[in-house]
Tab-separated table of C-alpha atoms in Angstrom:
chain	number	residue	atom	x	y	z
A	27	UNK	CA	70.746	61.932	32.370
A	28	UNK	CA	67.036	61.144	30.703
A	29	UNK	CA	68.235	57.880	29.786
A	30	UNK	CA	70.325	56.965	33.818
A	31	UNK	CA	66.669	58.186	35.286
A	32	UNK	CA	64.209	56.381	32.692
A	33	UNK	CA	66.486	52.712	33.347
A	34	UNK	CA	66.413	53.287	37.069
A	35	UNK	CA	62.689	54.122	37.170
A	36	UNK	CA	62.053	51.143	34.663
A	37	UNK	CA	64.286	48.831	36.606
A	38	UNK	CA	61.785	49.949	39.859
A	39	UNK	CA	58.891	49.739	37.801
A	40	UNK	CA	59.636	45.985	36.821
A	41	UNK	CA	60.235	44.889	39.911
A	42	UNK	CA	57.045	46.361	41.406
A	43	UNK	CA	55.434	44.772	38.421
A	44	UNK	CA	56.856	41.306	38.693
A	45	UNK	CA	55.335	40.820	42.182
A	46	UNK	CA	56.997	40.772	45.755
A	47	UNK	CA	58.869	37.147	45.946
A	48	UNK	CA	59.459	35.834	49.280
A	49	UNK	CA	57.421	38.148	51.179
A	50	UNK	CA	54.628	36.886	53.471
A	51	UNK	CA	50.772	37.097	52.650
A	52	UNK	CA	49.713	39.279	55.337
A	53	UNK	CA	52.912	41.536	54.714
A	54	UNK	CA	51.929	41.481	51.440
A	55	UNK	CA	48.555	42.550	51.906
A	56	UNK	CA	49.989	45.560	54.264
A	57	UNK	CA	52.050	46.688	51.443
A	58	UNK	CA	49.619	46.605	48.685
A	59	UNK	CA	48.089	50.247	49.214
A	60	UNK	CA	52.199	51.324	49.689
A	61	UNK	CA	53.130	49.382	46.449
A	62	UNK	CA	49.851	50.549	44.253
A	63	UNK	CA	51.262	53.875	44.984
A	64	UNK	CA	54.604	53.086	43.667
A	65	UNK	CA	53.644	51.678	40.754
A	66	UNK	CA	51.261	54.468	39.854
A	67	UNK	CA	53.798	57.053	40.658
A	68	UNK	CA	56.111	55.049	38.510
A	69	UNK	CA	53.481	54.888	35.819
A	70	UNK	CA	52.561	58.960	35.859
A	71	UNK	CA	56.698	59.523	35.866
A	72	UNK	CA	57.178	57.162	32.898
A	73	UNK	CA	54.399	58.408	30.796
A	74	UNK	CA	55.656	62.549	31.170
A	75	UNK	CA	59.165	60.953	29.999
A	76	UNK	CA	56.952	60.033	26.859
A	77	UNK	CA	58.277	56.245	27.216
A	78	UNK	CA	54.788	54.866	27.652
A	79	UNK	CA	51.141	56.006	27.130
A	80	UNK	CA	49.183	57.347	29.631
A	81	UNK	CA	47.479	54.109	31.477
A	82	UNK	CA	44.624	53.807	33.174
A	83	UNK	CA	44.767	53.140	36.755
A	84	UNK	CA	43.323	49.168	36.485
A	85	UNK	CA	46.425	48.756	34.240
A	86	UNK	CA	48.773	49.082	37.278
A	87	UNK	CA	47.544	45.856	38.359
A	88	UNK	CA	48.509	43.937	35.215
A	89	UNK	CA	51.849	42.110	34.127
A	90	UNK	CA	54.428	43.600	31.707
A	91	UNK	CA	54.695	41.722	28.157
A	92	UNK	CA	58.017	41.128	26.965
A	93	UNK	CA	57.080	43.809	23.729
A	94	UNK	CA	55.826	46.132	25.923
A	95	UNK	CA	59.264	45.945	28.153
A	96	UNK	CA	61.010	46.242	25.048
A	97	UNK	CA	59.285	48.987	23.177
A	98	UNK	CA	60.199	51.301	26.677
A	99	UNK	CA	63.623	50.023	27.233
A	100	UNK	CA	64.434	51.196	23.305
A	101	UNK	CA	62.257	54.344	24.052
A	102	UNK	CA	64.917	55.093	27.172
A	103	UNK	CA	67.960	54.091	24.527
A	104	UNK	CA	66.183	56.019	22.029
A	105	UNK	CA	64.599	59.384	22.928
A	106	UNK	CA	64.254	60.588	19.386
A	107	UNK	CA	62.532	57.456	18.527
A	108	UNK	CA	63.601	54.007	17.518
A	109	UNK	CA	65.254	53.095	14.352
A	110	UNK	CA	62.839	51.601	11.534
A	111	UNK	CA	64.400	47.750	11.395
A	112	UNK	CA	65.722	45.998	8.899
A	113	UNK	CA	66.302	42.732	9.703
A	114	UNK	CA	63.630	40.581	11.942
A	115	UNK	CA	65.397	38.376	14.560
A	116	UNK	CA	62.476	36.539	15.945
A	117	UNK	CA	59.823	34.652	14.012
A	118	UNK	CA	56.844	35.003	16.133
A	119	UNK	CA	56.961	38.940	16.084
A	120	UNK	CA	54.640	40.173	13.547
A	121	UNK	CA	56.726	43.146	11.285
A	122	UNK	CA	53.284	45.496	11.858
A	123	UNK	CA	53.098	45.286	15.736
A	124	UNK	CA	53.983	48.485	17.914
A	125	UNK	CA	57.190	46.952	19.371
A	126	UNK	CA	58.281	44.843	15.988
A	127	UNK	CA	60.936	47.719	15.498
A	128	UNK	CA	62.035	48.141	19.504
A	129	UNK	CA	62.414	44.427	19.613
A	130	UNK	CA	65.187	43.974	16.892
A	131	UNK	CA	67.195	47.216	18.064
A	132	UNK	CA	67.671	45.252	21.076
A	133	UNK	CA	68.642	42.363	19.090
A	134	UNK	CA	70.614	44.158	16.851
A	135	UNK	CA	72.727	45.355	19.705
A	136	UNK	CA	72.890	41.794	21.923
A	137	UNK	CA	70.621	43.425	24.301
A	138	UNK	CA	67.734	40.384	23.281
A	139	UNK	CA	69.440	36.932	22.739
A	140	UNK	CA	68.129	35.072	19.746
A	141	UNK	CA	67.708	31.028	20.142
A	142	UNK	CA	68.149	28.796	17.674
A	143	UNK	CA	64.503	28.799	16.790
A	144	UNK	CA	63.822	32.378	16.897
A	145	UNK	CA	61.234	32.738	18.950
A	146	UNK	CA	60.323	35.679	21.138
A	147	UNK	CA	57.358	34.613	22.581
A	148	UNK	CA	56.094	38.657	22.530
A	149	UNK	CA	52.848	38.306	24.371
A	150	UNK	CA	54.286	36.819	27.778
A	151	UNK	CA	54.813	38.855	30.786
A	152	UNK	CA	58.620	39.583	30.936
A	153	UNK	CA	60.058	37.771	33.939
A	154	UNK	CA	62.288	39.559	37.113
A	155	UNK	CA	65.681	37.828	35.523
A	156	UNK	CA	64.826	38.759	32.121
A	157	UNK	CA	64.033	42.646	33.234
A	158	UNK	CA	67.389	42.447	34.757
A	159	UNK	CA	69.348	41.132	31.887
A	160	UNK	CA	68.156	43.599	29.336
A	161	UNK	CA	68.291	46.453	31.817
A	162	UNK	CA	71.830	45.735	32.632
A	163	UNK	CA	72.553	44.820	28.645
A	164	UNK	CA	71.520	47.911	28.063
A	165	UNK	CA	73.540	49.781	30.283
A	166	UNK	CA	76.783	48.353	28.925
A	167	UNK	CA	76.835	45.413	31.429
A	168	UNK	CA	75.920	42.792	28.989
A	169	UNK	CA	79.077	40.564	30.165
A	170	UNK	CA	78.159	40.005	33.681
A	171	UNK	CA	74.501	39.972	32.772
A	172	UNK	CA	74.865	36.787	31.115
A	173	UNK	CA	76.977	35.318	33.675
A	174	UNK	CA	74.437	35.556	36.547
């Protein structure tokens, strides 16, 4: 049950992080106290599930990197913590960072693709789609993930 909540709240807490497509400036700027509130209840929820730290409240503001989106969805998959790896599937994440571990679970079990040249690119913010794929990979939907 852990793991059904932590994906749903993750797959809300991307999307709030990702930014509001579509939506019109001034509606935008009507939502933003709304939103900030979302994101920080999101934030507070997250962190008491241990899947993140505790962040501060100018982080709420800031975009998701593709590690950090993988270190919580292996947290969620992983509640006991995440397997030490031992294969490395990309060649642009460094074996001592925080999320050098998370990141080839996922690989491990086709929740991250690997291109031909192996790159990860760990440091950029993790996009709506790409939220979306390894959310649903990692619920079992990896099939129609990749077809959308």
């Amino acid at each position: 049950m852990k793991k059904i909540i932590g994906i749903f709240v993750a797959m809300i807490l991307c999307a709030g992080c990702l930014g509001g497509y579509g939506i019109a400036e001034n509606e935008q700027r009507a939502g933003e106290e709304e939103e900030y509130a979302k994101r920080s209840d999101a934030v507070r929820f997250l962190t008491e599930l241990s899947l993140i730290q505790s962040k501060s409240q100018s982080d709420l503001t800031r975009s998701v990197s593709r590690e950090e989106f993988s270190y919580i969805v292996a947290a969620l998959l992983n509640p006991n913590g995440v397997p030490v790896a031992t294969n490395r599937y990309y060649t642009d994440v460094e074996p001592d960072s925080y999320g050098a571990d998370s990141i080839s679970y996922l690989a491990e079990r086709h929740i991250l693709s690997v291109d031909a040249e192996a790159n990860f690119e760990p440091s950029h913010p993790v996009t709506a789609d790409q939220a979306v794929k390894i959310l649903m990979c990692a619920a079992g939907y990896g099939e129609y993930a990749l077809q959308l």
